[in-house]
Amino acid sequence: MPQTENVDVLIVGSGPAGMSTALHLMDADRNWNGRVVIVDKAIHPRDKLCGGGITNGGDNILEGLGFRYDGPQVVVQELELIYRGHSHVMNADPVFRVVRRNEFDHWLARRGQSHGLTLRQGEAVTSVVPKRDHIEVVTERAVFHAKVVVAADGSNSTVLKELKWNRTAGQARLLEILTSEAPDDRAFRDGVAVFDFSQAGSGLQGYYWEFPSLIDGQAFLNRGVFDSRVQTKRSRAALKQVLSESLTNRGRVLADFPIKGHPIRRFRSDSPVSAPRILLAGDSAGVDPLLGEGISYALGYGQVAAEAIVDAFARNDLSFVSYADRIQAHPLLSGLKTRVAIAKLIYWPKLIWQQELAWRFSSMILGGFQRYRQGFGTRP
Ligand SMILES: Cc1cc2nc3c(=O)[nH]c(=O)nc-3n(C[C@H](O)[C@H](O)[C@H](O)COP(=O)(O)OP(=O)(O)OC[C@H]3O[C@@H](n4cnc5c(N)ncnc54)[C@H](O)[C@@H]3O)c2cc1C
């Protein structure tokens, strides 16, 4: 029987949400180092299915910690938004950056370790039981008595399953493939990414994407489909078929590539994000239902979770009743509600004329954004 370990804060998961929580605690006060343990079932560098697109929101949070990711990446300077023969082009430096998650998450983990944080890898959490004055968390190697647990263990969160929080509703679906490309392809030469919403007519509540990506120095396009399922009553799109058709239109055959899928949890303002002694962060709490962006939001959740924890221990009140309000007050996370509203609007239409209308409406939004950000253009 493993020995019981007492800890103030146990963070389950060392992805962007978990590491951001730990790094923000450490940033608040170095003394937190000895009071926090992070456990992860995987060992970095571990694979994580993801497009790897990180926007300014995430960069700003890292910069707030004094970090800048300088590992392998492709800087996207042009984003093409396509809908049935129309396209908008957005130029910025950068629109976003594309990283490989095994490298980015490993870098984040090393940041924490080099600052003295305790990260235990290859140690899965198997049981979580709230007790009167602590949470009992059983891993493959230990029994923890934690004053606070942060569930940063992703969209299939074991912590949530163990707590019997029914979170099967609200999952977006994603499929992804990688295709080898010539290094002088325009996507790499000019840093071009694509979001194609044309398949919305097939019931897809999302889009097909192409992100230029570097894997061990080789050029690949990360291609996939995102189905937000934000309109829950509409029938499900045949996701594999949607991906197959999108590839056929680009001269590729889906059967030639291994296909991988993984859900992400959509943010819903009516879903609980905390309980006494428990905080959710990142995918377990819910991320962007409009575009499926999750890395920057996960980093943002970590910042809010750390602030809530510091405040809770200072006041000796571990109820975390105001955690949802803190999320709403965060400059980045407060935008999630707006993204839910836009997603419901643009993924609502069933008929082509309704979609055309929604596309024109979104053109107006993009036009406003264009005036806000220099270098943003529209093609007829
Ligand atoms: C196909 C696809 C493409 C995507 N593309 C993008 C994109 O381009 N840009 C973007 O911003 N977002 C993208 N996302 C979303 C993004 O990947 C997630 O939102 C993000 O990874 C959430 O971070 P997280 O830290 O909450 O969870 P995760 O990154 O999933 O980390 C969770 C961690 O918890 C660990 N863990 C899980 N269970 C246990 C357990 N029982 N015990 C201990 N540890 C455990 C895991 O090993 C993992 O390290 C994509 C998602 C998918 C599926």
Short mmCIF file of C-alpha atoms and ligand atoms in Angstrom, two decimals:
data_model
loop_
_atom_site.label_atom_id
_atom_site.label_comp_id
_atom_site.label_asym_id
_atom_site.label_seq_id
_atom_site.Cartn_x
_atom_site.Cartn_y
_atom_site.Cartn_z
CA MET A 1 0.00 0.00 0.00
CA PRO A 2 1.62 3.31 -1.05
CA GLN A 3 2.19 5.98 1.59
CA THR A 4 -0.23 8.86 1.84
CA GLU A 5 1.20 12.16 0.64
CA ASN A 6 -0.29 15.43 1.86
CA VAL A 7 -0.21 18.31 -0.59
CA ASP A 8 -1.82 21.74 -0.76
CA VAL A 9 -2.47 21.73 -4.52
CA LEU A 10 -2.54 18.66 -6.76
CA ILE A 11 -2.69 19.49 -10.47
CA VAL A 12 -3.83 16.59 -12.66
CA GLY A 13 -2.42 17.02 -16.17
CA SER A 14 0.68 18.83 -17.42
CA GLY A 15 -0.71 20.20 -20.69
CA PRO A 16 -1.04 23.97 -21.19
CA ALA A 17 -3.80 24.28 -18.55
CA GLY A 18 -1.98 22.36 -15.82
CA MET A 19 1.46 23.86 -16.45
CA SER A 20 0.01 27.37 -16.71
CA THR A 21 -1.70 26.90 -13.32
CA ALA A 22 1.56 25.75 -11.73
CA LEU A 23 3.71 28.42 -13.39
CA HIS A 24 1.30 31.19 -12.36
CA LEU A 25 1.30 29.93 -8.76
CA MET A 26 5.09 29.96 -8.82
CA ASP A 27 5.03 33.42 -10.38
CA ALA A 28 2.79 34.67 -7.56
CA ASP A 29 5.18 33.40 -4.90
CA ARG A 30 8.16 31.02 -5.18
CA ASN A 31 7.04 29.35 -1.93
CA TRP A 32 4.25 27.68 -3.89
CA ASN A 33 6.87 25.39 -5.46
CA GLY A 34 6.96 23.21 -2.37
CA ARG A 35 3.17 23.17 -2.03
CA VAL A 36 2.23 22.00 -5.54
CA VAL A 37 2.50 18.58 -7.20
CA ILE A 38 1.62 18.02 -10.87
CA VAL A 39 0.90 14.45 -12.01
CA ASP A 40 0.56 13.30 -15.60
CA LYS A 41 -0.13 9.84 -16.96
CA ALA A 42 2.14 10.55 -19.95
CA ILE A 43 5.86 11.34 -20.12
CA HIS A 44 7.02 14.42 -22.02
CA PRO A 45 7.63 14.77 -24.90
CA ARG A 46 4.25 13.08 -25.38
CA ASP A 47 2.05 13.17 -28.47
CA LYS A 48 -1.07 15.33 -28.36
CA LEU A 49 -3.42 15.41 -31.33
CA CYS A 50 -3.67 19.11 -32.17
CA GLY A 51 -3.28 21.60 -35.02
CA GLY A 52 -0.86 23.51 -32.79
CA GLY A 53 -2.13 26.99 -33.72
CA ILE A 54 -1.37 29.48 -30.93
CA THR A 55 -2.81 32.98 -31.14
CA ASN A 56 -1.65 36.24 -29.55
CA GLY A 57 -3.86 35.59 -26.51
CA GLY A 58 -1.69 32.62 -25.54
CA ASP A 59 1.55 34.43 -26.35
CA ASN A 60 0.49 37.33 -24.12
CA ILE A 61 -0.13 35.00 -21.18
CA LEU A 62 3.28 33.38 -21.64
CA GLU A 63 4.89 36.83 -21.91
CA GLY A 64 3.21 37.77 -18.63
CA LEU A 65 5.23 34.92 -17.10
CA GLY A 66 8.38 36.19 -18.82
CA PHE A 67 8.44 33.33 -21.37
CA ARG A 68 8.51 33.21 -25.15
CA TYR A 69 8.38 29.90 -27.00
CA ASP A 70 11.30 29.79 -29.42
CA GLY A 71 11.10 26.11 -30.46
CA PRO A 72 10.30 24.89 -33.99
CA GLN A 73 7.27 26.71 -35.40
CA VAL A 74 5.71 28.13 -38.56
CA VAL A 75 4.57 31.75 -38.42
CA VAL A 76 1.22 32.11 -40.21
CA GLN A 77 1.03 35.51 -41.89
CA GLU A 78 -1.96 34.91 -44.12
CA LEU A 79 -5.24 33.26 -43.17
CA GLU A 80 -7.66 32.41 -45.95
CA LEU A 81 -11.30 32.01 -44.93
CA ILE A 82 -13.29 30.23 -47.66
CA TYR A 83 -17.01 29.74 -48.19
CA ARG A 84 -18.34 28.33 -51.47
CA GLY A 85 -16.15 30.23 -53.89
CA HIS A 86 -15.85 33.39 -51.75
CA SER A 87 -12.77 34.03 -49.68
CA HIS A 88 -11.54 36.58 -47.16
CA VAL A 89 -7.84 36.97 -46.62
CA MET A 90 -6.42 38.16 -43.35
CA ASN A 91 -2.80 39.26 -43.12
CA ALA A 92 -0.97 39.89 -39.89
CA ASP A 93 2.46 39.20 -38.48
CA PRO A 94 1.59 36.82 -37.03
CA VAL A 95 -2.01 35.74 -37.52
CA PHE A 96 -0.92 32.86 -35.30
CA ARG A 97 1.99 30.46 -34.88
CA VAL A 98 1.92 26.72 -35.50
CA VAL A 99 3.86 24.56 -33.05
CA ARG A 100 4.05 20.81 -32.49
CA ARG A 101 2.37 19.99 -29.23
CA ASN A 102 4.90 17.34 -28.16
CA GLU A 103 7.61 20.03 -28.35
CA PHE A 104 5.59 22.94 -26.98
CA ASP A 105 4.19 21.02 -23.99
CA HIS A 106 7.62 19.54 -23.25
CA TRP A 107 9.06 23.06 -23.26
CA LEU A 108 6.36 24.24 -20.83
CA ALA A 109 7.02 21.26 -18.55
CA ARG A 110 10.77 21.96 -18.59
CA ARG A 111 10.09 25.62 -17.71
CA GLY A 112 8.31 24.43 -14.60
CA GLN A 113 10.90 21.83 -13.66
CA SER A 114 13.81 24.23 -14.11
CA HIS A 115 12.06 26.56 -11.65
CA GLY A 116 11.73 23.76 -9.10
CA LEU A 117 8.16 22.57 -9.69
CA THR A 118 7.44 18.92 -8.89
CA LEU A 119 6.13 17.16 -12.01
CA ARG A 120 5.54 13.41 -11.69
CA GLN A 121 5.19 11.81 -15.10
CA GLY A 122 3.97 8.36 -16.10
CA GLU A 123 1.60 8.41 -13.12
CA ALA A 124 -2.11 8.25 -14.01
CA VAL A 125 -4.84 9.31 -11.62
CA THR A 126 -7.26 6.42 -11.13
CA SER A 127 -9.60 7.58 -8.37
CA VAL A 128 -10.81 10.88 -6.91
CA VAL A 129 -12.95 10.96 -3.76
CA PRO A 130 -13.92 14.17 -1.95
CA LYS A 131 -13.58 13.80 1.84
CA ARG A 132 -14.58 16.22 4.59
CA ASP A 133 -11.29 18.13 4.80
CA HIS A 134 -9.38 17.01 1.69
CA ILE A 135 -9.71 15.29 -1.69
CA GLU A 136 -8.32 11.77 -1.82
CA VAL A 137 -6.62 11.17 -5.16
CA VAL A 138 -5.22 7.75 -5.98
CA THR A 139 -2.60 7.48 -8.69
CA GLU A 140 -0.72 4.45 -9.99
CA ARG A 141 2.00 5.12 -7.40
CA ALA A 142 0.56 7.10 -4.51
CA VAL A 143 -2.43 8.20 -2.48
CA PHE A 144 -2.64 11.98 -2.19
CA HIS A 145 -4.60 13.93 0.36
CA ALA A 146 -4.93 17.24 -1.45
CA LYS A 147 -6.43 20.42 -0.06
CA VAL A 148 -7.21 21.50 -3.63
CA VAL A 149 -7.32 19.55 -6.91
CA VAL A 150 -7.06 21.19 -10.32
CA ALA A 151 -8.58 19.02 -13.06
CA ALA A 152 -6.40 19.92 -16.04
CA ASP A 153 -6.57 16.44 -17.53
CA GLY A 154 -8.17 17.29 -20.85
CA SER A 155 -11.47 16.63 -22.58
CA ASN A 156 -11.74 13.00 -21.42
CA SER A 157 -11.01 14.08 -17.84
CA THR A 158 -10.67 11.18 -15.39
CA VAL A 159 -11.22 13.61 -12.52
CA LEU A 160 -14.64 14.60 -13.88
CA LYS A 161 -15.58 10.96 -14.51
CA GLU A 162 -14.55 10.04 -10.97
CA LEU A 163 -16.58 12.93 -9.56
CA LYS A 164 -19.51 11.72 -11.70
CA TRP A 165 -19.99 15.13 -13.30
CA ASN A 166 -21.98 14.28 -16.39
CA ARG A 167 -20.06 16.12 -19.10
CA THR A 168 -20.74 14.01 -22.18
CA ALA A 169 -22.88 16.84 -23.58
CA GLY A 170 -20.91 19.65 -25.11
CA GLN A 171 -18.23 17.75 -26.96
CA ALA A 172 -16.96 18.99 -30.31
CA ARG A 173 -15.45 16.41 -32.67
CA LEU A 174 -12.21 16.74 -34.64
CA LEU A 175 -10.41 14.57 -37.19
CA GLU A 176 -6.86 15.22 -38.31
CA ILE A 177 -4.31 13.96 -40.84
CA LEU A 178 -0.77 15.03 -41.78
CA THR A 179 0.32 15.24 -45.41
CA SER A 180 3.94 15.59 -46.48
CA GLU A 181 4.51 18.71 -48.62
CA ALA A 182 7.28 20.40 -50.61
CA PRO A 183 9.13 22.91 -48.39
CA ASP A 184 8.71 25.62 -51.07
CA ASP A 185 4.91 25.19 -51.05
CA ARG A 186 3.16 28.58 -50.64
CA ALA A 187 1.84 27.50 -47.24
CA PHE A 188 5.44 27.44 -45.97
CA ARG A 189 6.99 30.13 -48.18
CA ASP A 190 4.35 32.74 -47.26
CA GLY A 191 3.00 31.19 -44.05
CA VAL A 192 -0.56 30.53 -45.28
CA ALA A 193 -3.29 28.74 -43.31
CA VAL A 194 -6.82 27.94 -44.53
CA PHE A 195 -10.23 27.70 -42.84
CA ASP A 196 -12.83 26.41 -45.32
CA PHE A 197 -16.47 26.63 -44.19
CA SER A 198 -17.92 25.37 -47.51
CA GLN A 199 -18.94 21.98 -46.06
CA ALA A 200 -21.38 23.62 -43.66
CA GLY A 201 -24.08 22.48 -46.11
CA SER A 202 -23.31 18.83 -45.22
CA GLY A 203 -24.41 19.41 -41.65
CA LEU A 204 -20.91 20.30 -40.50
CA GLN A 205 -21.01 22.89 -37.72
CA GLY A 206 -17.46 23.91 -38.32
CA TYR A 207 -14.82 23.91 -41.02
CA TYR A 208 -11.95 22.16 -42.78
CA TRP A 209 -8.47 23.50 -41.90
CA GLU A 210 -4.93 23.43 -43.29
CA PHE A 211 -2.02 24.55 -41.11
CA PRO A 212 1.64 24.48 -42.23
CA SER A 213 3.53 22.43 -39.69
CA LEU A 214 7.17 21.40 -39.18
CA ILE A 215 7.81 17.86 -37.96
CA ASP A 216 11.49 17.12 -37.32
CA GLY A 217 12.31 19.91 -39.77
CA GLN A 218 10.12 18.41 -42.54
CA ALA A 219 7.19 20.30 -44.13
CA PHE A 220 3.72 18.87 -43.47
CA LEU A 221 0.22 20.23 -43.80
CA ASN A 222 -1.87 19.55 -40.74
CA ARG A 223 -5.37 19.09 -42.21
CA GLY A 224 -8.56 18.32 -40.42
CA VAL A 225 -12.21 18.99 -39.76
CA PHE A 226 -13.82 20.57 -36.72
CA ASP A 227 -17.47 19.94 -35.89
CA SER A 228 -18.53 22.09 -32.95
CA ARG A 229 -21.96 20.41 -32.45
CA VAL A 230 -23.02 23.69 -30.84
CA GLN A 231 -26.50 23.20 -32.35
CA THR A 232 -27.13 19.97 -30.47
CA LYS A 233 -30.53 19.21 -32.05
CA ARG A 234 -29.19 19.11 -35.60
CA SER A 235 -28.13 15.75 -37.00
CA ARG A 236 -24.44 14.87 -36.90
CA ALA A 237 -22.29 15.42 -39.95
CA ALA A 238 -20.55 12.35 -41.40
CA LEU A 239 -17.17 13.73 -40.36
CA LYS A 240 -14.96 11.26 -42.21
CA GLN A 241 -16.90 11.87 -45.41
CA VAL A 242 -16.60 15.64 -44.98
CA LEU A 243 -12.83 15.30 -44.57
CA SER A 244 -12.64 12.94 -47.52
CA GLU A 245 -14.53 15.37 -49.80
CA SER A 246 -12.45 18.35 -48.66
CA LEU A 247 -9.29 16.40 -49.51
CA THR A 248 -10.63 15.20 -52.87
CA ASN A 249 -11.27 18.85 -53.80
CA ARG A 250 -7.56 19.41 -53.14
CA GLY A 251 -6.35 16.39 -55.10
CA ARG A 252 -5.70 14.12 -52.09
CA VAL A 253 -7.19 10.77 -51.10
CA LEU A 254 -8.09 10.26 -47.45
CA ALA A 255 -7.33 6.52 -47.57
CA ASP A 256 -3.64 7.37 -48.17
CA PHE A 257 -3.21 8.86 -44.69
CA PRO A 258 -3.66 7.61 -41.13
CA ILE A 259 -6.58 9.46 -39.61
CA LYS A 260 -6.84 10.41 -35.94
CA GLY A 261 -9.71 11.85 -33.94
CA HIS A 262 -10.22 13.38 -30.52
CA PRO A 263 -12.99 15.45 -28.90
CA ILE A 264 -12.67 18.81 -27.22
CA ARG A 265 -15.14 20.11 -24.68
CA ARG A 266 -17.05 23.22 -25.68
CA PHE A 267 -17.40 26.03 -23.18
CA ARG A 268 -20.95 26.30 -21.84
CA SER A 269 -21.81 29.06 -19.42
CA ASP A 270 -24.30 26.73 -17.66
CA SER A 271 -21.70 24.02 -16.90
CA PRO A 272 -20.09 24.07 -13.45
CA VAL A 273 -16.36 24.79 -13.43
CA SER A 274 -15.68 24.37 -9.72
CA ALA A 275 -16.79 22.72 -6.50
CA PRO A 276 -15.38 23.04 -2.99
CA ARG A 277 -11.63 22.18 -3.24
CA ILE A 278 -11.92 21.46 -7.00
CA LEU A 279 -11.21 23.65 -10.04
CA LEU A 280 -11.49 22.74 -13.71
CA ALA A 281 -8.99 24.23 -16.17
CA GLY A 282 -8.58 23.98 -19.94
CA ASP A 283 -10.45 21.35 -21.95
CA SER A 284 -12.06 19.87 -18.84
CA ALA A 285 -13.75 23.25 -18.24
CA GLY A 286 -14.54 23.97 -21.90
CA VAL A 287 -12.90 25.89 -24.72
CA ASP A 288 -13.86 27.75 -27.91
CA PRO A 289 -16.91 26.32 -29.78
CA LEU A 290 -16.46 28.62 -32.78
CA LEU A 291 -13.04 27.57 -34.09
CA GLY A 292 -11.99 24.89 -31.61
CA GLU A 293 -9.17 27.01 -30.26
CA GLY A 294 -8.00 25.60 -26.94
CA ILE A 295 -4.30 26.20 -26.27
CA SER A 296 -4.52 29.92 -25.49
CA TYR A 297 -7.69 29.37 -23.45
CA ALA A 298 -6.02 26.56 -21.50
CA LEU A 299 -3.16 28.94 -20.67
CA GLY A 300 -5.75 31.54 -19.62
CA TYR A 301 -7.60 29.09 -17.38
CA GLY A 302 -4.30 28.33 -15.66
CA GLN A 303 -3.81 32.00 -14.85
CA VAL A 304 -7.33 32.30 -13.39
CA ALA A 305 -7.05 29.02 -11.44
CA ALA A 306 -3.77 30.16 -9.87
CA GLU A 307 -5.25 33.52 -8.85
CA ALA A 308 -8.28 31.75 -7.34
CA ILE A 309 -6.03 29.35 -5.40
CA VAL A 310 -3.79 32.10 -4.00
CA ASP A 311 -6.86 34.04 -2.90
CA ALA A 312 -8.59 30.95 -1.45
CA PHE A 313 -5.63 30.00 0.76
CA ALA A 314 -5.17 33.62 1.85
CA ARG A 315 -8.82 33.77 2.97
CA ASN A 316 -8.90 30.17 4.22
CA ASP A 317 -11.99 29.59 2.07
CA LEU A 318 -11.61 26.72 -0.40
CA SER A 319 -15.20 26.84 -1.70
CA PHE A 320 -14.20 28.50 -5.02
CA VAL A 321 -17.71 29.90 -5.40
CA SER A 322 -16.46 32.88 -7.41
CA TYR A 323 -14.28 30.91 -9.87
CA ALA A 324 -16.87 31.18 -12.69
CA ASP A 325 -17.03 34.95 -12.15
CA ARG A 326 -13.23 35.15 -12.28
CA ILE A 327 -13.33 33.33 -15.64
CA GLN A 328 -15.85 35.86 -16.93
CA ALA A 329 -13.63 38.73 -15.76
CA HIS A 330 -10.47 37.43 -17.49
CA PRO A 331 -9.61 39.46 -20.63
CA LEU A 332 -9.25 36.35 -22.83
CA LEU A 333 -11.71 33.88 -21.26
CA SER A 334 -14.50 36.47 -21.11
CA GLY A 335 -14.59 36.19 -24.92
CA LEU A 336 -15.76 32.57 -24.74
CA LYS A 337 -19.40 33.62 -24.24
CA THR A 338 -19.23 35.77 -27.38
CA ARG A 339 -17.72 32.88 -29.33
CA VAL A 340 -20.60 30.64 -28.18
CA ALA A 341 -23.09 33.24 -29.46
CA ILE A 342 -21.31 33.63 -32.84
CA ALA A 343 -20.98 29.83 -33.20
CA LYS A 344 -24.70 29.38 -32.57
CA LEU A 345 -25.42 32.02 -35.19
CA ILE A 346 -23.14 30.89 -37.99
CA TYR A 347 -23.61 27.14 -37.42
CA TRP A 348 -27.39 27.49 -37.09
CA PRO A 349 -28.53 27.68 -40.74
CA LYS A 350 -29.81 24.54 -42.44
CA LEU A 351 -30.50 25.99 -45.88
CA ILE A 352 -28.05 27.39 -48.39
CA TRP A 353 -29.69 30.86 -48.48
CA GLN A 354 -29.48 31.01 -44.68
CA GLN A 355 -25.81 30.08 -44.85
CA GLU A 356 -25.18 32.75 -47.51
CA LEU A 357 -26.84 35.25 -45.19
CA ALA A 358 -24.74 34.10 -42.23
CA TRP A 359 -21.60 34.27 -44.39
CA ARG A 360 -22.44 37.85 -45.43
CA PHE A 361 -23.07 38.68 -41.79
CA SER A 362 -19.73 37.18 -40.81
CA SER A 363 -18.16 39.23 -43.67
CA MET A 364 -19.42 42.34 -41.90
CA ILE A 365 -17.82 41.16 -38.64
CA LEU A 366 -14.58 40.41 -40.49
CA GLY A 367 -14.79 43.81 -42.21
CA GLY A 368 -14.93 45.47 -38.80
CA PHE A 369 -11.99 43.39 -37.71
CA GLN A 370 -10.19 44.42 -40.90
CA ARG A 371 -10.52 48.08 -40.01
CA TYR A 372 -9.35 47.25 -36.51
CA ARG A 373 -6.26 45.37 -37.66
CA GLN A 374 -4.14 46.67 -40.51
CA GLY A 375 -3.43 44.53 -43.55
CA PHE A 376 -6.69 42.60 -43.66
CA GLY A 377 -8.17 42.14 -47.16
CA THR A 378 -11.23 40.63 -48.89
CA ARG A 379 -11.26 38.79 -52.22
CA PRO A 380 -14.46 38.73 -54.30
C1 LIG B 1 -7.46 17.48 -33.72
C2 LIG B 1 -7.34 18.68 -32.81
C3 LIG B 1 -6.79 19.85 -33.30
C4 LIG B 1 -6.67 20.97 -32.46
N1 LIG B 1 -6.07 22.10 -32.95
C5 LIG B 1 -5.93 23.18 -32.14
C6 LIG B 1 -5.23 24.34 -32.60
O1 LIG B 1 -4.71 24.39 -33.71
N2 LIG B 1 -5.13 25.41 -31.76
C7 LIG B 1 -5.66 25.38 -30.50
O2 LIG B 1 -5.56 26.39 -29.79
N3 LIG B 1 -6.30 24.28 -30.02
C8 LIG B 1 -6.42 23.18 -30.80
N4 LIG B 1 -7.03 22.05 -30.31
C9 LIG B 1 -7.50 22.04 -28.92
C10 LIG B 1 -6.33 21.86 -27.95
O3 LIG B 1 -5.57 20.74 -28.32
C11 LIG B 1 -6.85 21.66 -26.52
O4 LIG B 1 -7.86 22.60 -26.25
C12 LIG B 1 -5.72 21.82 -25.50
O5 LIG B 1 -4.79 20.77 -25.64
C13 LIG B 1 -6.27 21.83 -24.07
O6 LIG B 1 -5.20 21.81 -23.16
P1 LIG B 1 -5.37 21.12 -21.73
O7 LIG B 1 -4.13 21.42 -20.98
O8 LIG B 1 -6.68 21.48 -21.14
O9 LIG B 1 -5.48 19.54 -22.02
P2 LIG B 1 -4.45 18.56 -22.70
O10 LIG B 1 -3.54 19.27 -23.60
O11 LIG B 1 -5.28 17.46 -23.27
O12 LIG B 1 -3.59 18.00 -21.48
C14 LIG B 1 -4.15 17.11 -20.55
C15 LIG B 1 -3.04 16.35 -19.86
O13 LIG B 1 -3.63 15.53 -18.85
C16 LIG B 1 -3.01 14.27 -18.86
N5 LIG B 1 -3.95 13.29 -18.31
C17 LIG B 1 -5.10 12.86 -18.87
N6 LIG B 1 -5.69 11.95 -18.07
C18 LIG B 1 -4.91 11.81 -16.98
C19 LIG B 1 -4.97 11.02 -15.80
N7 LIG B 1 -5.97 10.15 -15.58
N8 LIG B 1 -3.98 11.13 -14.88
C20 LIG B 1 -2.94 11.98 -15.09
N9 LIG B 1 -2.83 12.75 -16.20
C21 LIG B 1 -3.79 12.67 -17.12
C22 LIG B 1 -2.66 14.02 -20.33
O14 LIG B 1 -1.60 13.08 -20.45
C23 LIG B 1 -2.26 15.42 -20.78
O15 LIG B 1 -0.88 15.65 -20.67
C24 LIG B 1 -7.14 20.91 -31.12
C25 LIG B 1 -7.70 19.72 -30.62
C26 LIG B 1 -7.79 18.61 -31.45
C27 LIG B 1 -8.37 17.34 -30.89
#
